[in-house]
Amino acid sequence: MDIRIIKTPSPGTLDIIKHRMGTSTNKELRGIDAVGLLQGKMIEMICAADIAEKTADVTVSDLRGNCPNNMIMVGIFGDTSSVESAIQEIKQTMREGTDS
Amino acid sequence: MDIRIIKTPSPGTLDIIKHRMGTSTNKELRGIDAVGLLQGKMIEMICAADIAEKTADVTVSDLRGNCPNNMIMVGIFGDTSSVESAIQEIKQTMREGTDS
Amino acid sequence: MDIRIIKTPSPGTLDIIKHRMGTSTNKELRGIDAVGLLQGKMIEMICAADIAEKTADVTVSDLRGNCPNNMIMVGIFGDTSSVESAIQEIKQTMREGTDS
Amino acid sequence: MDIRIIKTPSPGTLDIIKHRMGTSTNKELRGIDAVGLLQGKMIEMICAADIAEKTADVTVSDLRGNCPNNMIMVGIFGDTSSVESAIQEIKQTMREGTDS
Amino acid sequence: MDIRIIKTPSPGTLDIIKHRMGTSTNKELRGIDAVGLLQGKMIEMICAADIAEKTADVTVSDLRGNCPNNMIMVGIFGDTSSVESAIQEIKQTMREGTDS
Amino acid sequence: MDIRIIKTPSPGTLDIIKHRMGTSTNKELRGIDAVGLLQGKMIEMICAADIAEKTADVTVSDLRGNCPNNMIMVGIFGDTSSVESAIQEIKQTMREGTDS
């Protein structure tokens, strides 16, 4: 599982992320404080998304659009401290190997 | 075969799952008690789906949409005890290597 | 080559299979007695489909829809004894390495 | 490079092949005497298609539809002796490693 | 991570790049001085795009269209010195392993 | 990087190539003298396309359509001597590892 945090992402970076959120999305990303990116096995990323939303005031989204493979990426959107605490919880829960 | 159970999944998690169920679905996920996720070879996942529906009061769905690879993921939806008994039966049947 | 037989498949299992038969299909699966599933190299699966239809009273279908990879899955539909004899013939012909 | 010849292919087999020839095709496959199937690297398959059409009275087609990978399959259609001589020539030319 | 810079790209090269920027793009590439190309893991490419736009007067774009894999390519567009300084910063930041 | 040259390609071969140039193409291939085919990493293929067009009187095209992977194929179209000199230059430049 790869993890990155981008603070105050640039406009082109937000375009890339938005482009991969699928056409059905109506989430507004402009003005987002921070984005947490997680890449890994599909089944783990869905669990990670669930942990993130239950831990902090963040929203999550699948970053692929129409044609995913076995590996996917999940974006976690919110203010910097919320994104950081969500990712902290994911790291800890995943390391313990417990199901949420 | 990877197996996970998510209890009372968060809204964003349900969105990710719903997004991957394909546009033709009209299954209602809100209010679902638990989701069992299985990831593995396509041929095994179809057998697992069949075992799940024959074992407990759950519904199953293919979680990929239009463009699957060799590996797919199946979601098993229902109340927690039904999902758990379905997954228990899948584990046991698959371990024995018997065809249903 | 992986082989499985599902007898009297459950409704959700038939939905998954039907979903992967492509939109152009008008084959009726409800009431099908058994489904044989074969997964392997595309070139072998096409030969297996040909053997199946020449051996027993079954119909065959490609289980992928629009976006196949190198590996595909073929479904063989019919009554249980027909599906079993079709698969028996595939196993034997493939083992001998003869082209039909 | 995998090679197979199917003589007088069954209806379901022709459906699978036709389904993978893409929607833009208007080639008529019913009544075809034999089908040669080649699976390999895309660049080699295009060269093989060229050799086939220059060697014998056959037509060639790409068997994938919209979403190919690095590996593709080519179908060679014609009467049995034409398909066999086309495949014979492909085997020989490819073994010599010469470009047509 | 693979990196290349193309100065004053030819018309056919721009067509290939434009074709992979997706249909929703309205960025104008004709007259572009230089293109930086980066290929790597999706999560790193999004971070690299962010670094590029924060470092120099360039625009970034995801070069895949509808159907990405785990590996993607990002294009960085601008005058030659801007593209070069953006790529220089990406190399340095990525080597340090710091999140932007 | 795989390289092939096909001289006076057959009709079915041109159909396969045209089918993979995407629907947006309006390039006319009939009457083309020779086709150079290159298969390799996407980032290298884009550089190769650029070298080809800057070296000789050829046109280049991406041979995949909508759904590319990490590996792509580029076609180089023109008279035989132009295609050969373009490919000669690509081989030499790529071997030196210089960016164009």
PDB file of N, CA, C and O in Angstrom, chain E residues 9-10 26 31-32 35 50 73 86-87 96 100:
ATOM      1  N   PRO E   9       7.935  19.395 -30.480  1.00  0.00           N
ATOM      2  CA  PRO E   9       7.422  18.107 -30.969  1.00  0.00           C
ATOM      3  C   PRO E   9       6.777  18.227 -32.349  1.00  0.00           C
ATOM      4  O   PRO E   9       6.163  19.240 -32.675  1.00  0.00           O
ATOM      5  N   SER E  10       6.924  17.160 -33.143  1.00  0.00           N
ATOM      6  CA  SER E  10       6.379  17.126 -34.506  1.00  0.00           C
ATOM      7  C   SER E  10       4.849  17.013 -34.462  1.00  0.00           C
ATOM      8  O   SER E  10       4.280  16.621 -33.434  1.00  0.00           O
ATOM      9  N   ASN E  26      -9.451  20.795 -23.414  1.00  0.00           N
ATOM     10  CA  ASN E  26      -9.488  21.879 -24.387  1.00  0.00           C
ATOM     11  C   ASN E  26      -8.167  22.652 -24.369  1.00  0.00           C
ATOM     12  O   ASN E  26      -8.093  23.790 -24.796  1.00  0.00           O
ATOM     13  N   GLY E  31       2.169  24.938 -31.020  1.00  0.00           N
ATOM     14  CA  GLY E  31       3.001  26.056 -30.624  1.00  0.00           C
ATOM     15  C   GLY E  31       3.709  25.842 -29.292  1.00  0.00           C
ATOM     16  O   GLY E  31       4.462  26.699 -28.835  1.00  0.00           O
ATOM     17  N   ILE E  32       3.453  24.670 -28.687  1.00  0.00           N
ATOM     18  CA  ILE E  32       4.127  24.348 -27.429  1.00  0.00           C
ATOM     19  C   ILE E  32       5.627  24.198 -27.706  1.00  0.00           C
ATOM     20  O   ILE E  32       6.029  23.593 -28.701  1.00  0.00           O
ATOM     21  N   VAL E  35       7.774  19.413 -24.381  1.00  0.00           N
ATOM     22  CA  VAL E  35       6.925  18.510 -23.605  1.00  0.00           C
ATOM     23  C   VAL E  35       7.818  17.625 -22.748  1.00  0.00           C
ATOM     24  O   VAL E  35       8.744  16.984 -23.262  1.00  0.00           O
ATOM     25  N   ASP E  50       1.927  17.714  -9.332  1.00  0.00           N
ATOM     26  CA  ASP E  50       1.773  18.787  -8.344  1.00  0.00           C
ATOM     27  C   ASP E  50       3.077  19.567  -8.160  1.00  0.00           C
ATOM     28  O   ASP E  50       3.077  20.806  -8.113  1.00  0.00           O
ATOM     29  N   MET E  73       1.138   7.996 -17.506  1.00  0.00           N
ATOM     30  CA  MET E  73       2.111   8.954 -18.002  1.00  0.00           C
ATOM     31  C   MET E  73       1.528  10.350 -17.848  1.00  0.00           C
ATOM     32  O   MET E  73       0.344  10.575 -18.062  1.00  0.00           O
ATOM     33  N   ALA E  86      11.008  22.205 -14.026  1.00  0.00           N
ATOM     34  CA  ALA E  86       9.976  21.388 -13.366  1.00  0.00           C
ATOM     35  C   ALA E  86      10.465  19.957 -13.183  1.00  0.00           C
ATOM     36  O   ALA E  86      10.322  19.366 -12.105  1.00  0.00           O
ATOM     37  N   ILE E  87      11.064  19.426 -14.235  1.00  0.00           N
ATOM     38  CA  ILE E  87      11.540  18.045 -14.156  1.00  0.00           C
ATOM     39  C   ILE E  87      12.717  17.924 -13.196  1.00  0.00           C
ATOM     40  O   ILE E  87      12.843  16.937 -12.454  1.00  0.00           O
ATOM     41  N   GLU E  96      14.471  12.493  -2.691  1.00  0.00           N
ATOM     42  CA  GLU E  96      14.450  12.692  -1.237  1.00  0.00           C
ATOM     43  C   GLU E  96      13.293  11.934  -0.581  1.00  0.00           C
ATOM     44  O   GLU E  96      13.275  11.780   0.636  1.00  0.00           O
ATOM     45  N   SER E 100       5.170  16.459  -1.040  1.00  0.00           N
ATOM     46  CA  SER E 100       5.148  17.910  -1.264  1.00  0.00           C
ATOM     47  C   SER E 100       4.247  18.585  -0.244  1.00  0.00           C
ATOM     48  O   SER E 100       3.207  18.050   0.117  1.00  0.00           O
TER      49      SER E 100
END
